[in-house]
PDB file of C-alpha atoms in Angstrom:
ATOM      1  CA  MET F 102     227.482 139.114 170.997  1.00 48.00           C
ATOM      2  CA  LYS F 103     229.871 139.707 173.770  1.00 53.00           C
ATOM      3  CA  ARG F 104     228.326 137.222 176.934  1.00 60.00           C
ATOM      4  CA  LEU F 105     225.988 135.513 174.536  1.00 65.00           C
ATOM      5  CA  CYS F 106     225.341 132.344 176.408  1.00 84.00           C
ATOM      6  CA  TYR F 107     222.548 130.569 174.512  1.00 93.00           C
ATOM      7  CA  ALA F 108     221.488 129.925 171.012  1.00 95.00           C
ATOM      8  CA  ILE F 109     218.353 127.960 170.465  1.00 97.00           C
ATOM      9  CA  VAL F 110     217.837 126.276 166.886  1.00 96.00           C
ATOM     10  CA  ALA F 111     214.305 125.790 165.805  1.00 94.00           C
ATOM     11  CA  GLY F 112     212.452 123.973 163.208  1.00 88.00           C
ATOM     12  CA  GLY F 113     212.429 127.151 160.582  1.00 88.00           C
ATOM     13  CA  SER F 114     214.637 128.362 157.967  1.00 87.00           C
ATOM     14  CA  VAL F 115     218.167 128.552 159.080  1.00 90.00           C
ATOM     15  CA  SER F 116     220.806 129.226 157.160  1.00 87.00           C
ATOM     16  CA  ALA F 117     224.458 127.754 157.025  1.00 85.00           C
ATOM     17  CA  GLY F 118     225.376 130.934 157.286  1.00 89.00           C
ATOM     18  CA  GLN F 119     224.049 131.930 161.015  1.00 91.00           C
ATOM     19  CA  VAL F 120     225.415 129.055 162.852  1.00 91.00           C
ATOM     20  CA  GLN F 121     228.648 129.727 161.563  1.00 89.00           C
ATOM     21  CA  LYS F 122     228.849 133.594 162.541  1.00 90.00           C
ATOM     22  CA  LEU F 123     227.351 132.453 166.104  1.00 90.00           C
ATOM     23  CA  GLN F 124     230.249 129.999 166.375  1.00 86.00           C
ATOM     24  CA  LYS F 125     232.815 132.638 165.239  1.00 84.00           C
ATOM     25  CA  LYS F 126     231.625 135.277 167.498  1.00 79.00           C
ATOM     26  CA  ALA F 127     230.501 133.618 170.895  1.00 76.00           C
ATOM     27  CA  GLU F 128     232.784 131.579 172.786  1.00 73.00           C
ATOM     28  CA  ASN F 129     231.202 128.935 175.201  1.00 78.00           C
ATOM     29  CA  LEU F 130     227.711 129.021 173.652  1.00 89.00           C
ATOM     30  CA  ILE F 131     225.010 126.772 174.508  1.00 92.00           C
ATOM     31  CA  TRP F 132     223.760 125.026 171.889  1.00 95.00           C
ATOM     32  CA  ILE F 133     219.804 123.730 172.318  1.00 96.00           C
ATOM     33  CA  ALA F 134     218.001 121.939 169.506  1.00 97.00           C
ATOM     34  CA  ALA F 135     214.321 121.865 169.294  1.00 96.00           C
ATOM     35  CA  ASP F 136     213.608 119.450 167.420  1.00 94.00           C
ATOM     36  CA  SER F 137     214.370 118.776 164.153  1.00 93.00           C
ATOM     37  CA  GLY F 138     217.084 121.922 165.107  1.00 94.00           C
ATOM     38  CA  ALA F 139     219.198 119.120 165.594  1.00 95.00           C
ATOM     39  CA  GLU F 140     219.255 118.553 161.433  1.00 94.00           C
ATOM     40  CA  VAL F 141     220.712 122.263 160.836  1.00 92.00           C
ATOM     41  CA  LEU F 142     223.330 121.784 163.755  1.00 94.00           C
ATOM     42  CA  TRP F 143     224.517 118.248 162.573  1.00 94.00           C
ATOM     43  CA  GLN F 144     224.910 119.526 159.051  1.00 92.00           C
ATOM     44  CA  ASN F 145     227.245 122.197 160.524  1.00 91.00           C
ATOM     45  CA  GLY F 146     228.987 119.988 162.162  1.00 91.00           C
ATOM     46  CA  VAL F 147     227.831 121.244 165.497  1.00 93.00           C
ATOM     47  CA  VAL F 148     226.623 118.622 168.233  1.00 93.00           C
ATOM     48  CA  PRO F 149     224.135 119.990 170.486  1.00 94.00           C
ATOM     49  CA  HIS F 150     224.612 119.904 174.226  1.00 94.00           C
ATOM     50  CA  ILE F 151     220.513 119.792 174.578  1.00 95.00           C
ATOM     51  CA  LEU F 152     218.121 117.985 172.076  1.00 96.00           C
ATOM     52  CA  ILE F 153     213.958 118.622 173.024  1.00 96.00           C
ATOM     53  CA  GLY F 154     210.826 118.019 171.590  1.00 92.00           C
ATOM     54  CA  ASP F 155     208.909 115.091 171.204  1.00 91.00           C
ATOM     55  CA  LEU F 156     211.723 113.995 168.090  1.00 91.00           C
ATOM     56  CA  ASP F 157     208.524 113.698 165.517  1.00 88.00           C
ATOM     57  CA  SER F 158     210.615 115.717 163.022  1.00 90.00           C
ATOM     58  CA  LEU F 159     214.151 114.742 163.588  1.00 92.00           C
ATOM     59  CA  SER F 160     215.334 111.594 160.769  1.00 93.00           C
ATOM     60  CA  ALA F 161     216.149 108.592 162.751  1.00 93.00           C
ATOM     61  CA  GLU F 162     219.903 108.509 161.223  1.00 95.00           C
ATOM     62  CA  THR F 163     220.667 112.341 162.964  1.00 94.00           C
ATOM     63  CA  LEU F 164     219.159 111.238 166.233  1.00 94.00           C
ATOM     64  CA  GLN F 165     220.863 107.966 166.474  1.00 94.00           C
ATOM     65  CA  ALA F 166     224.543 110.068 165.032  1.00 94.00           C
ATOM     66  CA  VAL F 167     223.660 112.951 167.714  1.00 94.00           C
ATOM     67  CA  LYS F 168     223.326 109.788 170.593  1.00 92.00           C
ATOM     68  CA  SER F 169     226.188 108.043 169.235  1.00 92.00           C
ATOM     69  CA  ARG F 170     228.734 111.040 170.318  1.00 92.00           C
ATOM     70  CA  GLY F 171     227.342 110.703 173.742  1.00 90.00           C
ATOM     71  CA  GLN F 172     227.535 114.601 174.508  1.00 90.00           C
ATOM     72  CA  THR F 173     223.737 115.471 174.568  1.00 94.00           C
ATOM     73  CA  GLU F 174     221.245 115.484 177.000  1.00 93.00           C
ATOM     74  CA  ILE F 175     217.966 114.562 175.762  1.00 94.00           C
ATOM     75  CA  PHE F 176     215.127 115.522 176.578  1.00 94.00           C
ATOM     76  CA  ARG F 177     212.071 113.414 175.114  1.00 93.00           C
ATOM     77  CA  PHE F 178     208.848 114.415 175.344  1.00 93.00           C
ATOM     78  CA  SER F 179     205.060 112.894 173.994  1.00 90.00           C
ATOM     79  CA  PRO F 180     204.064 114.177 171.057  1.00 88.00           C
ATOM     80  CA  GLU F 181     200.341 114.385 172.717  1.00 86.00           C
ATOM     81  CA  LYS F 182     201.748 117.448 174.709  1.00 87.00           C
ATOM     82  CA  ASP F 183     200.094 121.509 175.343  1.00 87.00           C
ATOM     83  CA  MET F 184     203.586 123.348 174.296  1.00 91.00           C
ATOM     84  CA  SER F 185     205.611 123.485 170.835  1.00 92.00           C
ATOM     85  CA  ASP F 186     209.340 122.583 171.234  1.00 93.00           C
ATOM     86  CA  THR F 187     210.465 126.174 170.722  1.00 95.00           C
ATOM     87  CA  TYR F 188     208.370 127.096 174.156  1.00 95.00           C
ATOM     88  CA  LEU F 189     209.777 123.846 175.871  1.00 95.00           C
ATOM     89  CA  ALA F 190     213.593 124.902 174.265  1.00 95.00           C
ATOM     90  CA  LEU F 191     213.138 128.277 176.587  1.00 96.00           C
ATOM     91  CA  GLN F 192     211.692 126.893 179.515  1.00 94.00           C
ATOM     92  CA  ALA F 193     215.002 125.057 179.661  1.00 92.00           C
ATOM     93  CA  VAL F 194     217.292 127.907 179.693  1.00 92.00           C
ATOM     94  CA  ARG F 195     214.880 129.593 182.357  1.00 90.00           C
ATOM     95  CA  LEU F 196     215.440 126.202 184.215  1.00 88.00           C
ATOM     96  CA  LEU F 197     219.272 126.308 183.651  1.00 85.00           C
ATOM     97  CA  HIS F 198     219.377 130.334 184.371  1.00 82.00           C
ATOM     98  CA  THR F 199     217.112 130.191 187.451  1.00 77.00           C
ATOM     99  CA  GLY F 200     215.860 127.214 188.392  1.00 76.00           C
ATOM    100  CA  GLY F 201     212.642 126.428 189.135  1.00 78.00           C
ATOM    101  CA  SER F 202     209.589 124.679 190.920  1.00 81.00           C
ATOM    102  CA  ARG F 203     209.908 120.692 191.969  1.00 82.00           C
ATOM    103  CA  ALA F 204     207.432 119.860 190.068  1.00 86.00           C
ATOM    104  CA  LEU F 205     208.709 121.257 186.984  1.00 85.00           C
ATOM    105  CA  PHE F 206     212.110 119.565 187.608  1.00 81.00           C
ATOM    106  CA  SER F 207     210.362 116.126 188.417  1.00 84.00           C
ATOM    107  CA  ALA F 208     208.884 116.220 185.113  1.00 87.00           C
ATOM    108  CA  TRP F 209     211.929 116.998 183.396  1.00 87.00           C
ATOM    109  CA  GLN F 210     214.227 114.456 184.893  1.00 84.00           C
ATOM    110  CA  ALA F 211     211.490 112.470 184.386  1.00 86.00           C
ATOM    111  CA  ILE F 212     212.048 111.938 180.209  1.00 87.00           C
ATOM    112  CA  HIS F 213     215.420 112.944 180.299  1.00 85.00           C
ATOM    113  CA  LEU F 214     218.019 110.322 178.513  1.00 83.00           C
ATOM    114  CA  PRO F 215     221.695 111.825 180.025  1.00 83.00           C
ATOM    115  CA  ALA F 216     224.934 111.909 177.776  1.00 84.00           C
ATOM    116  CA  GLU F 217     226.969 109.384 178.248  1.00 76.00           C
ATOM    117  CA  ASN F 218     230.303 111.749 178.393  1.00 67.00           C
ATOM    118  CA  ALA F 219     228.879 114.236 180.773  1.00 54.00           C
ATOM    119  CA  GLY F 220     229.995 117.075 178.323  1.00 50.00           C
ATOM    120  CA  PHE F 221     227.881 119.358 179.755  1.00 49.00           C
ATOM    121  CA  GLU F 222     226.103 120.314 183.205  1.00 50.00           C
ATOM    122  CA  GLN F 223     222.632 118.766 183.386  1.00 50.00           C
ATOM    123  CA  ILE F 224     219.337 120.492 184.360  1.00 52.00           C
ATOM    124  CA  PRO F 225     220.284 121.816 187.614  1.00 48.00           C
ATOM    125  CA  ALA F 226     218.574 120.724 191.180  1.00 45.00           C
ATOM    126  CA  GLU F 227     215.088 122.805 191.533  1.00 47.00           C
ATOM    127  CA  ASP F 228     215.680 126.763 192.525  1.00 45.00           C
ATOM    128  CA  ALA F 229     219.150 126.840 191.340  1.00 43.00           C
ATOM    129  CA  GLY F 230     220.370 127.811 188.429  1.00 47.00           C
ATOM    130  CA  ARG F 231     223.861 127.415 187.193  1.00 48.00           C
ATOM    131  CA  GLN F 232     224.115 128.467 183.986  1.00 52.00           C
ATOM    132  CA  ASN F 233     223.863 132.202 185.003  1.00 53.00           C
ATOM    133  CA  CYS F 234     226.824 133.225 182.728  1.00 61.00           C
ATOM    134  CA  GLY F 235     227.556 136.365 184.708  1.00 60.00           C
ATOM    135  CA  LEU F 236     224.838 137.744 183.748  1.00 62.00           C
ATOM    136  CA  LYS F 237     221.310 138.222 185.609  1.00 72.00           C
ATOM    137  CA  LYS F 238     219.491 137.785 182.377  1.00 83.00           C
ATOM    138  CA  PRO F 239     221.397 135.117 179.655  1.00 87.00           C
ATOM    139  CA  LYS F 240     221.243 136.072 176.444  1.00 91.00           C
ATOM    140  CA  VAL F 241     219.411 134.308 174.179  1.00 95.00           C
ATOM    141  CA  VAL F 242     219.550 133.928 170.350  1.00 96.00           C
ATOM    142  CA  LEU F 243     216.626 132.155 168.640  1.00 97.00           C
ATOM    143  CA  LEU F 244     217.163 130.872 164.915  1.00 96.00           C
ATOM    144  CA  GLY F 245     214.723 129.053 162.992  1.00 94.00           C
ATOM    145  CA  ALA F 246     211.789 130.647 164.459  1.00 94.00           C
ATOM    146  CA  VAL F 247     210.573 132.006 161.219  1.00 93.00           C
ATOM    147  CA  GLY F 248     209.790 129.658 158.150  1.00 89.00           C
ATOM    148  CA  SER F 249     207.232 128.623 155.798  1.00 87.00           C
ATOM    149  CA  ARG F 250     204.222 127.376 158.495  1.00 90.00           C
ATOM    150  CA  LEU F 251     202.756 130.946 159.648  1.00 93.00           C
ATOM    151  CA  ASP F 252     201.217 129.251 162.137  1.00 93.00           C
ATOM    152  CA  HIS F 253     204.081 128.117 164.066  1.00 90.00           C
ATOM    153  CA  SER F 254     205.753 131.453 162.972  1.00 93.00           C
ATOM    154  CA  LEU F 255     203.459 133.596 164.424  1.00 95.00           C
ATOM    155  CA  SER F 256     203.412 131.526 167.718  1.00 94.00           C
ATOM    156  CA  ASN F 257     206.883 131.750 168.116  1.00 94.00           C
ATOM    157  CA  LEU F 258     207.088 135.226 168.118  1.00 96.00           C
ATOM    158  CA  TRP F 259     203.907 135.191 170.750  1.00 96.00           C
ATOM    159  CA  ILE F 260     205.491 133.375 173.137  1.00 96.00           C
ATOM    160  CA  LEU F 261     208.549 135.127 173.292  1.00 97.00           C
ATOM    161  CA  PHE F 262     206.762 137.189 175.745  1.00 97.00           C
ATOM    162  CA  ASP F 263     206.371 134.539 178.533  1.00 95.00           C
ATOM    163  CA  PHE F 264     210.065 134.522 178.677  1.00 95.00           C
ATOM    164  CA  ILE F 265     211.612 138.272 178.138  1.00 95.00           C
ATOM    165  CA  ALA F 266     211.090 138.814 181.612  1.00 92.00           C
ATOM    166  CA  ASP F 267     213.959 136.354 182.718  1.00 90.00           C
ATOM    167  CA  MET F 268     216.477 136.503 179.124  1.00 92.00           C
ATOM    168  CA  LYS F 269     217.472 138.686 176.698  1.00 93.00           C
ATOM    169  CA  LEU F 270     216.125 137.756 173.223  1.00 95.00           C
ATOM    170  CA  THR F 271     216.550 138.026 169.725  1.00 96.00           C
ATOM    171  CA  VAL F 272     215.421 136.327 166.896  1.00 97.00           C
ATOM    172  CA  TRP F 273     217.753 136.160 163.613  1.00 96.00           C
ATOM    173  CA  THR F 274     216.256 135.485 160.233  1.00 94.00           C
ATOM    174  CA  ASP F 275     218.147 135.601 156.918  1.00 90.00           C
ATOM    175  CA  LYS F 276     216.993 139.227 156.319  1.00 92.00           C
ATOM    176  CA  GLY F 277     216.744 141.184 160.044  1.00 95.00           C
ATOM    177  CA  ARG F 278     216.209 140.886 163.705  1.00 97.00           C
ATOM    178  CA  ILE F 279     213.405 140.755 166.161  1.00 98.00           C
ATOM    179  CA  ARG F 280     212.937 141.627 169.730  1.00 98.00           C
ATOM    180  CA  ALA F 281     209.841 141.658 171.941  1.00 98.00           C
ATOM    181  CA  TYR F 282     208.750 144.626 174.507  1.00 98.00           C
ATOM    182  CA  SER F 283     206.181 144.414 177.162  1.00 97.00           C
ATOM    183  CA  GLY F 284     205.566 147.835 179.170  1.00 97.00           C
ATOM    184  CA  SER F 285     207.099 151.260 179.994  1.00 98.00           C
ATOM    185  CA  LYS F 286     210.509 151.507 178.256  1.00 97.00           C
ATOM    186  CA  ARG F 287     212.703 153.673 177.257  1.00 98.00           C
ATOM    187  CA  LEU F 288     215.915 152.001 174.193  1.00 98.00           C
ATOM    188  CA  SER F 289     218.114 153.289 172.267  1.00 98.00           C
ATOM    189  CA  PHE F 290     219.333 151.487 169.155  1.00 97.00           C
ATOM    190  CA  LYS F 291     222.490 152.160 166.694  1.00 96.00           C
ATOM    191  CA  SER F 292     222.152 152.754 163.433  1.00 95.00           C
ATOM    192  CA  LYS F 293     223.027 149.124 161.427  1.00 91.00           C
ATOM    193  CA  GLU F 294     223.558 149.724 157.443  1.00 90.00           C
ATOM    194  CA  LYS F 295     222.770 146.139 157.385  1.00 93.00           C
ATOM    195  CA  TYR F 296     219.263 146.503 158.838  1.00 96.00           C
ATOM    196  CA  PRO F 297     217.894 149.890 157.413  1.00 96.00           C
ATOM    197  CA  PHE F 298     214.265 149.441 157.740  1.00 98.00           C
ATOM    198  CA  PHE F 299     212.933 149.968 161.479  1.00 98.00           C
ATOM    199  CA  SER F 300     209.358 148.286 162.494  1.00 98.00           C
ATOM    200  CA  ILE F 301     207.114 148.187 165.131  1.00 98.00           C
ATOM    201  CA  LEU F 302     203.982 145.603 165.528  1.00 98.00           C
ATOM    202  CA  PRO F 303     201.652 145.933 168.142  1.00 98.00           C
ATOM    203  CA  LEU F 304     200.361 143.007 170.025  1.00 96.00           C
ATOM    204  CA  SER F 305     198.836 144.383 171.884  1.00 97.00           C
ATOM    205  CA  GLU F 306     194.794 146.684 171.616  1.00 97.00           C
ATOM    206  CA  LYS F 307     196.944 149.438 171.556  1.00 98.00           C
ATOM    207  CA  LEU F 308     200.403 151.371 172.120  1.00 98.00           C
ATOM    208  CA  GLU F 309     199.777 154.215 174.387  1.00 98.00           C
ATOM    209  CA  GLY F 310     202.432 157.464 175.140  1.00 98.00           C
ATOM    210  CA  LEU F 311     204.431 156.264 171.942  1.00 98.00           C
ATOM    211  CA  SER F 312     207.504 158.581 171.212  1.00 99.00           C
ATOM    212  CA  LEU F 313     210.050 158.155 168.638  1.00 98.00           C
ATOM    213  CA  LYS F 314     213.703 160.663 168.214  1.00 98.00           C
ATOM    214  CA  GLY F 315     216.063 160.125 165.509  1.00 98.00           C
ATOM    215  CA  PHE F 316     213.854 158.189 163.156  1.00 98.00           C
ATOM    216  CA  ARG F 317     212.989 159.527 159.842  1.00 98.00           C
ATOM    217  CA  TYR F 318     208.936 159.395 160.852  1.00 98.00           C
ATOM    218  CA  PRO F 319     209.145 160.730 164.164  1.00 98.00           C
ATOM    219  CA  LEU F 320     206.917 160.143 166.830  1.00 98.00           C
ATOM    220  CA  LYS F 321     206.281 162.605 170.126  1.00 98.00           C
ATOM    221  CA  ASN F 322     203.404 160.738 172.691  1.00 98.00           C
ATOM    222  CA  GLN F 323     201.200 158.831 170.821  1.00 98.00           C
ATOM    223  CA  THR F 324     198.377 156.696 171.076  1.00 98.00           C
ATOM    224  CA  ILE F 325     198.952 153.917 168.072  1.00 98.00           C
ATOM    225  CA  PRO F 326     195.754 151.612 168.110  1.00 98.00           C
ATOM    226  CA  GLN F 327     196.987 147.811 166.857  1.00 97.00           C
ATOM    227  CA  ASN F 328     194.642 148.056 163.728  1.00 96.00           C
ATOM    228  CA  GLN F 329     196.944 150.936 162.460  1.00 96.00           C
ATOM    229  CA  ALA F 330     200.183 149.466 162.582  1.00 95.00           C
ATOM    230  CA  SER F 331     201.157 150.111 159.470  1.00 96.00           C
ATOM    231  CA  TRP F 332     202.031 153.448 160.617  1.00 96.00           C
ATOM    232  CA  LEU F 333     204.666 151.856 162.152  1.00 98.00           C
ATOM    233  CA  LEU F 334     206.357 150.078 159.244  1.00 98.00           C
ATOM    234  CA  SER F 335     209.770 150.634 157.142  1.00 97.00           C
ATOM    235  CA  ASN F 336     210.796 153.724 159.860  1.00 98.00           C
ATOM    236  CA  GLN F 337     214.750 154.351 159.194  1.00 97.00           C
ATOM    237  CA  LEU F 338     217.127 155.923 161.404  1.00 98.00           C
ATOM    238  CA  THR F 339     218.571 159.405 160.846  1.00 97.00           C
ATOM    239  CA  LYS F 340     221.191 159.463 163.881  1.00 95.00           C
ATOM    240  CA  LYS F 341     224.224 156.688 164.862  1.00 95.00           C
ATOM    241  CA  ARG F 342     221.590 156.406 168.004  1.00 97.00           C
ATOM    242  CA  ALA F 343     217.331 156.594 167.980  1.00 98.00           C
ATOM    243  CA  LYS F 344     215.504 156.754 171.317  1.00 98.00           C
ATOM    244  CA  LEU F 345     212.402 155.157 171.371  1.00 99.00           C
ATOM    245  CA  LYS F 346     210.087 155.665 174.168  1.00 98.00           C
ATOM    246  CA  ILE F 347     206.815 154.361 175.354  1.00 98.00           C
ATOM    247  CA  ARG F 348     204.246 154.180 178.081  1.00 98.00           C
ATOM    248  CA  LYS F 349     202.685 151.083 177.833  1.00 98.00           C
ATOM    249  CA  GLY F 350     201.774 148.072 175.402  1.00 98.00           C
ATOM    250  CA  LYS F 351     203.604 144.961 174.025  1.00 98.00           C
ATOM    251  CA  PHE F 352     205.133 145.081 170.768  1.00 98.00           C
ATOM    252  CA  LEU F 353     207.985 143.832 168.331  1.00 98.00           C
ATOM    253  CA  VAL F 354     210.541 145.455 166.954  1.00 98.00           C
ATOM    254  CA  ILE F 355     211.837 144.136 163.923  1.00 98.00           C
ATOM    255  CA  ARG F 356     214.915 144.912 161.780  1.00 98.00           C
ATOM    256  CA  SER F 357     215.502 144.401 158.442  1.00 97.00           C
ATOM    257  CA  ARG F 358     216.664 144.835 155.237  1.00 94.00           C
ATOM    258  CA  ASP F 359     214.867 144.061 151.416  1.00 84.00           C
TER     259      ASP F 359
END
């Protein structure tokens, strides 16, 4: 959790414990609410630094309460938009951290409702991200990405791949953690008693050159088609550190408990 930069709260399942854990373990955390994610934050005594979305899922009472504090930069988009609120929240992190094109900043500034009490630096000028947290890639935790709507849940996991080149993203759920990876990788994982199960879900047609070492079910330079994803479910680490090596493919790593 060291130097964690951003926490995005979406409209899926979020427990009070998740919010409280982040509050305790991460200082100077920038809270970004994607629409109804503001409800969860407000109920847990957190005023978001940034509120993003068409705000159609946020109660009028909570929106007014957040506005009245004068601490939240609000970006209110039209309901008739191509991107989800979660996607826009991730885009905001990219803009804050690395900057962006003049056209993109102009589009954001056009729907910006500035905070009355400027407690947080606004979206920076184009091509000059400022909230870099001293890291080349900001660390981002995404809460509420997974919930009762399967379409939203799957979409939130798919869009991670549009951002993993720019940030270190981890999706938190009540029962686990999810990370997205793409391309040739050499990864090391610590054994965690809290999340004993280790699953790999291929999101490309196949995973090529996949090797697993330090696992209950090891692999060596295997090609796993996407339609055989069940082969990669519910593995377990047998050492304090296990290694994953892959030559090509897009996949999710899900660490979970029952």
